[in-house]
GROMACS .gro file of C-alpha atoms in nm:
model
  272
    1LEU     CA    1   4.913  -5.707  -3.726
    2GLY     CA    2   4.615  -5.590  -3.882
    3VAL     CA    3   4.351  -5.434  -3.635
    4ALA     CA    4   4.000  -5.255  -3.662
    5GLN     CA    5   3.931  -4.931  -3.537
    6VAL     CA    6   3.767  -4.934  -3.206
    7THR     CA    7   3.400  -4.836  -3.236
    8ILE     CA    8   3.248  -4.610  -2.979
    9THR     CA    9   2.840  -4.592  -2.958
   10GLU     CA   10   2.633  -4.383  -2.722
   11THR     CA   11   2.272  -4.475  -2.602
   12GLY     CA   12   2.033  -4.260  -2.403
   13ASP     CA   13   1.967  -3.884  -2.393
   14LYS     CA   14   2.167  -3.756  -2.702
   15PRO     CA   15   2.342  -4.021  -2.900
   16ASP     CA   16   2.615  -3.782  -3.033
   17LYS     CA   17   2.940  -3.914  -2.867
   18VAL     CA   18   2.950  -3.585  -2.656
   19ILE     CA   19   2.874  -3.575  -2.294
   20ASN     CA   20   2.721  -3.273  -2.167
   21VAL     CA   21   2.647  -3.156  -1.814
   22LEU     CA   22   2.320  -3.311  -1.733
   23GLU     CA   23   2.461  -3.642  -1.849
   24CYS     CA   24   2.789  -3.610  -1.661
   25GLN     CA   25   2.545  -3.561  -1.346
   26GLY     CA   26   2.343  -3.844  -1.461
   27ALA     CA   27   2.025  -3.646  -1.448
   28SER     CA   28   1.684  -3.775  -1.468
   29GLY     CA   29   1.609  -3.835  -1.849
   30ALA     CA   30   1.964  -3.741  -1.951
   31ALA     CA   31   2.128  -4.088  -1.861
   32SER     CA   32   2.366  -4.198  -2.144
   33THR     CA   33   2.598  -4.518  -2.155
   34PHE     CA   34   2.902  -4.543  -2.376
   35GLY     CA   35   2.996  -4.885  -2.557
   36PHE     CA   36   3.360  -4.962  -2.693
   37GLN     CA   37   3.360  -5.241  -2.941
   38TRP     CA   38   3.665  -5.388  -3.103
   39THR     CA   39   3.762  -5.663  -3.352
   40ILE     CA   40   4.132  -5.771  -3.375
   41ASN     CA   41   4.213  -5.958  -3.727
   42THR     CA   42   4.567  -6.083  -3.663
   43THR     CA   43   4.805  -6.372  -3.755
   44THR     CA   44   5.037  -6.259  -3.463
   45ALA     CA   45   4.930  -6.411  -3.153
   46PHE     CA   46   4.802  -6.191  -2.861
   47THR     CA   47   4.733  -6.287  -2.503
   48ASP     CA   48   4.458  -6.027  -2.392
   49VAL     CA   49   4.348  -5.671  -2.471
   50GLU     CA   50   4.345  -5.400  -2.217
   51VAL     CA   51   4.084  -5.106  -2.237
   52LYS     CA   52   4.192  -4.779  -2.101
   53ILE     CA   53   4.047  -4.435  -2.058
   54SER     CA   54   4.249  -4.110  -2.008
   55ASP     CA   55   4.248  -3.732  -2.033
   56LYS     CA   56   4.568  -3.775  -2.214
   57SER     CA   57   4.624  -3.894  -2.570
   58GLY     CA   58   4.752  -4.233  -2.595
   59CYS     CA   59   4.628  -4.310  -2.243
   60PRO     CA   60   4.976  -4.288  -2.056
   61ASP     CA   61   5.001  -4.415  -1.723
   62SER     CA   62   5.148  -4.182  -1.408
   63THR     CA   63   5.479  -4.294  -1.507
   64SER     CA   64   5.522  -4.158  -1.828
   65ASN     CA   65   5.308  -3.851  -1.784
   66SER     CA   66   5.235  -3.767  -1.394
   67SER     CA   67   4.939  -3.528  -1.492
   68ALA     CA   68   4.770  -3.780  -1.664
   69HIS     CA   69   4.427  -3.925  -1.535
   70THR     CA   70   4.434  -4.280  -1.687
   71ASP     CA   71   4.234  -4.584  -1.562
   72SER     CA   72   4.179  -4.930  -1.686
   73LEU     CA   73   3.838  -5.076  -1.767
   74GLY     CA   74   3.980  -5.437  -1.774
   75THR     CA   75   4.158  -5.694  -1.958
   76PHE     CA   76   3.984  -5.906  -2.225
   77THR     CA   77   4.085  -6.243  -2.424
   78ALA     CA   78   3.820  -6.236  -2.707
   79ALA     CA   79   3.906  -6.090  -3.039
   80THR     CA   80   3.567  -5.925  -3.057
   81THR     CA   81   3.432  -5.776  -2.736
   82THR     CA   82   3.225  -5.496  -2.599
   83THR     CA   83   3.223  -5.318  -2.295
   84SER     CA   84   3.024  -4.996  -2.176
   85LEU     CA   85   3.016  -4.739  -1.897
   86ALA     CA   86   2.767  -4.487  -1.788
   87ALA     CA   87   2.873  -4.120  -1.845
   88PRO     CA   88   2.933  -4.026  -1.471
   89ASP     CA   89   3.120  -4.338  -1.390
   90LEU     CA   90   3.342  -4.297  -1.744
   91LEU     CA   91   3.422  -3.911  -1.629
   92SER     CA   92   3.458  -4.010  -1.265
   93ARG     CA   93   3.754  -4.261  -1.354
   94ILE     CA   94   3.945  -3.984  -1.500
   95GLY     CA   95   3.936  -3.741  -1.222
   96ILE     CA   96   3.595  -3.550  -1.305
   97PRO     CA   97   3.337  -3.634  -1.010
   98THR     CA   98   2.982  -3.528  -1.064
   99ALA     CA   99   3.044  -3.216  -0.846
  100ALA     CA  100   3.275  -3.077  -1.112
  101CYS     CA  101   3.046  -3.155  -1.408
  102ASN     CA  102   2.968  -2.784  -1.477
  103THR     CA  103   3.314  -2.626  -1.404
  104GLY     CA  104   3.634  -2.641  -1.611
  105ALA     CA  105   3.712  -2.659  -1.948
  106ASN     CA  106   3.606  -2.893  -2.206
  107VAL     CA  107   3.781  -3.239  -2.201
  108THR     CA  108   3.878  -3.503  -2.466
  109VAL     CA  109   3.823  -3.851  -2.327
  110ASN     CA  110   4.045  -4.090  -2.506
  111VAL     CA  111   3.970  -4.448  -2.527
  112CYS     CA  112   4.264  -4.694  -2.592
  113VAL     CA  113   4.218  -5.068  -2.682
  114ILE     CA  114   4.563  -5.239  -2.634
  115PRO     CA  115   4.647  -5.577  -2.773
  116ARG     CA  116   4.900  -5.729  -2.536
  117ASP     CA  117   5.148  -6.056  -2.557
  118ALA     CA  118   5.215  -6.318  -2.307
  119ALA     CA  119   5.453  -6.072  -2.118
  120GLY     CA  120   5.160  -5.823  -2.069
  121THR     CA  121   5.319  -5.596  -2.302
  122ALA     CA  122   5.161  -5.381  -2.562
  123ILE     CA  123   5.207  -5.520  -2.934
  124SER     CA  124   5.396  -5.246  -3.128
  125GLY     CA  125   5.173  -5.067  -3.361
  126ALA     CA  126   4.829  -5.265  -3.257
  127THR     CA  127   4.673  -5.006  -3.021
  128MET     CA  128   4.344  -4.860  -3.145
  129THR     CA  129   4.211  -4.542  -3.025
  130GLY     CA  130   3.898  -4.322  -3.038
  131THR     CA  131   3.764  -4.027  -2.832
  132ILE     CA  132   3.473  -3.871  -2.675
  133THR     CA  133   3.431  -3.508  -2.596
  134PHE     CA  134   3.259  -3.377  -2.259
  135ASP     CA  135   3.110  -3.051  -2.323
  136ARG     CA  136   3.124  -2.810  -2.018
  137THR     CA  137   3.028  -2.487  -2.221
  138VAL     CA  138   2.731  -2.307  -2.123
  139PRO     CA  139   2.652  -2.073  -2.415
  140PRO     CA  140   2.614  -1.684  -2.325
  141THR     CA  141   2.265  -1.554  -2.258
  142PRO     CA  142   2.114  -1.429  -2.568
  143ALA     CA  143   1.973  -1.072  -2.607
  144ALA     CA  144   1.582  -1.053  -2.619
  145PRO     CA  145   1.484  -1.154  -2.994
  146ASN     CA  146   1.288  -0.981  -3.215
  147VAL     CA  147   0.920  -1.079  -3.258
  148VAL     CA  148   0.697  -0.984  -3.544
  149PRO     CA  149   0.326  -1.091  -3.555
  150GLY     CA  150   0.220  -1.314  -3.837
  151ASP     CA  151  -0.079  -1.511  -3.957
  152ARG     CA  152  -0.161  -1.731  -3.659
  153ALA     CA  153   0.214  -1.736  -3.624
  154LEU     CA  154   0.518  -1.546  -3.470
  155ARG     CA  155   0.834  -1.471  -3.671
  156VAL     CA  156   1.132  -1.461  -3.437
  157SER     CA  157   1.456  -1.353  -3.535
  158TRP     CA  158   1.794  -1.279  -3.301
  159THR     CA  159   2.153  -1.195  -3.308
  160ALA     CA  160   2.384  -1.478  -3.274
  161VAL     CA  161   2.579  -1.491  -2.944
  162SER     CA  162   2.937  -1.597  -2.925
  163GLY     CA  163   3.066  -1.947  -2.949
  164SER     CA  164   3.122  -2.246  -3.177
  165LYS     CA  165   2.872  -2.492  -3.293
  166LEU     CA  166   2.589  -2.321  -3.140
  167SER     CA  167   2.225  -2.388  -3.228
  168TYR     CA  168   1.906  -2.226  -3.100
  169ARG     CA  169   1.562  -2.262  -2.975
  170VAL     CA  170   1.240  -2.032  -2.954
  171GLU     CA  171   1.011  -2.076  -2.668
  172ALA     CA  172   0.645  -1.908  -2.662
  173THR     CA  173   0.415  -1.914  -2.353
  174PRO     CA  174   0.088  -1.777  -2.344
  175SER     CA  175   0.122  -1.442  -2.135
  176ASP     CA  176  -0.200  -1.488  -1.946
  177THR     CA  177  -0.069  -1.869  -1.858
  178PRO     CA  178   0.302  -1.829  -1.744
  179THR     CA  179   0.295  -2.180  -1.626
  180ALA     CA  180   0.144  -2.336  -1.938
  181THR     CA  181   0.393  -2.573  -2.159
  182PRO     CA  182   0.556  -2.344  -2.399
  183VAL     CA  183   0.534  -2.386  -2.758
  184ARG     CA  184   0.885  -2.479  -2.891
  185SER     CA  185   1.053  -2.455  -3.220
  186ASN     CA  186   1.281  -2.696  -3.349
  187ASP     CA  187   1.667  -2.651  -3.261
  188VAL     CA  188   1.818  -2.442  -3.576
  189THR     CA  189   2.166  -2.313  -3.646
  190GLY     CA  190   2.007  -1.985  -3.812
  191THR     CA  191   1.897  -1.669  -3.652
  192SER     CA  192   1.527  -1.689  -3.739
  193VAL     CA  193   1.217  -1.928  -3.716
  194ARG     CA  194   0.849  -1.892  -3.741
  195LEU     CA  195   0.653  -2.052  -3.479
  196GLY     CA  196   0.273  -2.153  -3.637
  197ASN     CA  197  -0.038  -2.278  -3.507
  198LEU     CA  198  -0.076  -2.022  -3.237
  199GLU     CA  199  -0.400  -1.867  -3.114
  200ILE     CA  200  -0.479  -1.537  -3.280
  201GLY     CA  201  -0.515  -1.233  -3.063
  202ARG     CA  202  -0.353  -1.402  -2.772
  203ALA     CA  203  -0.012  -1.215  -2.670
  204TYR     CA  204   0.281  -1.456  -2.605
  205ASN     CA  205   0.598  -1.438  -2.393
  206VAL     CA  206   0.896  -1.537  -2.629
  207VAL     CA  207   1.242  -1.631  -2.499
  208LEU     CA  208   1.549  -1.755  -2.682
  209ILE     CA  209   1.768  -2.007  -2.562
  210ALA     CA  210   2.112  -2.119  -2.682
  211ILE     CA  211   2.257  -2.453  -2.704
  212SER     CA  212   2.596  -2.592  -2.701
  213GLU     CA  213   2.727  -2.888  -2.927
  214GLY     CA  214   2.680  -3.122  -2.643
  215GLY     CA  215   2.348  -2.984  -2.556
  216ASN     CA  216   2.416  -2.753  -2.260
  217LEU     CA  217   2.149  -2.471  -2.256
  218SER     CA  218   2.213  -2.094  -2.193
  219ALA     CA  219   1.982  -1.927  -1.950
  220PRO     CA  220   1.679  -1.782  -2.119
  221SER     CA  221   1.671  -1.443  -2.295
  222PRO     CA  222   1.479  -1.154  -2.181
  223ILE     CA  223   1.140  -1.169  -2.276
  224ALA     CA  224   1.001  -1.024  -2.590
  225THR     CA  225   0.623  -1.040  -2.654
  226GLY     CA  226   0.411  -1.094  -2.958
  227THR     CA  227   0.056  -1.145  -3.050
  228PRO     CA  228  -0.040  -1.354  -3.341
  229VAL     CA  229  -0.280  -1.210  -3.614
  230GLU     CA  230  -0.533  -1.324  -3.882
  231VAL     CA  231  -0.432  -1.208  -4.237
  232ASN     CA  232  -0.708  -1.197  -4.472
  233ASP     CA  233  -0.545  -1.313  -4.756
  234PHE     CA  234  -0.711  -1.389  -5.131
  235TRP     CA  235  -0.814  -1.724  -5.014
  236ARG     CA  236  -0.983  -1.640  -4.679
  237LEU     CA  237  -1.166  -1.329  -4.851
  238TYR     CA  238  -1.300  -1.607  -5.122
  239GLN     CA  239  -1.414  -1.817  -4.861
  240GLY     CA  240  -1.575  -1.550  -4.648
  241ASP     CA  241  -1.786  -1.439  -4.949
  242GLY     CA  242  -1.932  -1.783  -4.997
  243GLY     CA  243  -1.669  -1.919  -5.262
  244VAL     CA  244  -1.672  -2.301  -5.281
  245GLU     CA  245  -1.373  -2.497  -5.374
  246GLN     CA  246  -1.483  -2.746  -5.649
  247GLY     CA  247  -1.172  -2.823  -5.842
  248GLY     CA  248  -1.223  -2.486  -6.041
  249CYS     CA  249  -1.395  -2.147  -6.012
  250SER     CA  250  -1.734  -2.135  -5.830
  251THR     CA  251  -2.006  -1.976  -6.034
  252THR     CA  252  -2.168  -1.811  -5.742
  253GLY     CA  253  -2.071  -1.613  -5.421
  254LEU     CA  254  -1.784  -1.456  -5.608
  255GLY     CA  255  -1.790  -1.110  -5.396
  256SER     CA  256  -1.452  -1.029  -5.320
  257LEU     CA  257  -1.296  -1.262  -5.560
  258ALA     CA  258  -1.482  -1.085  -5.857
  259LEU     CA  259  -1.383  -0.733  -5.716
  260LEU     CA  260  -1.006  -0.850  -5.693
  261ALA     CA  261  -1.029  -0.980  -6.039
  262PHE     CA  262  -1.189  -0.658  -6.170
  263VAL     CA  263  -0.913  -0.399  -6.041
  264PRO     CA  264  -0.640  -0.480  -6.266
  265PHE     CA  265  -0.872  -0.448  -6.570
  266ALA     CA  266  -1.001  -0.108  -6.423
  267LEU     CA  267  -0.639   0.023  -6.392
  268ARG     CA  268  -0.561  -0.060  -6.723
  269ARG     CA  269  -0.867   0.104  -6.848
  270ARG     CA  270  -0.763   0.409  -6.683
  271ARG     CA  271  -0.405   0.408  -6.820
  272SER     CA  272  -0.545   0.373  -7.159
   0.00000   0.00000   0.00000
């Protein structure tokens, strides 16, 4: 009997085949649906296909494993079929109600697609399996990040918190408008990030958030503050003194540009 591996897809909030706490709760903006698709290629006759989900590998029933939580999603007669479940329904069928979404250990949800013969017996060697991870891990609260003022920006660095497969997000909110929508960084796996396009001279409250593999957020870190500055680099000095970009050097308004160009020459003369 030749069979194709079952394919699991996720649509919705975070299509990573990992259920997080908000997806388990079916929270607004975090709804996810899981689809299970299979194709059977066989020269051996089968009568139907049963699809099961379980918190135990192999999807055992209570007779063979009294601690298993296994449920049937139905039987199907087509060799190629798809069925689906929303995340809260999927978890409730293996004994995890919405009230338990944020308590307990992480869970591996096992999906078993079982071709059966006319007697309703599983055909030997034909079961296809797949898994979904239910991530209930909430990362520890990070320590306050280190904030260094930059040119219209803040450079933020931090100490990693304990945990595996974590990422981090930095949020900066104007100190004088704490209800404003924060400026957010992309989620990164490193320990530093640069937040650009900030207002010069305006103080910002900066917090760090740790994120688990499934997208569970830690509590925000204690607040650190920083104020972006303006850096008068070579280009700004040139523009400020009337320099004009013309595809080459301007012949007028050199000001600071001329002075900067002269300094290395003067230093060489003094050393000679």
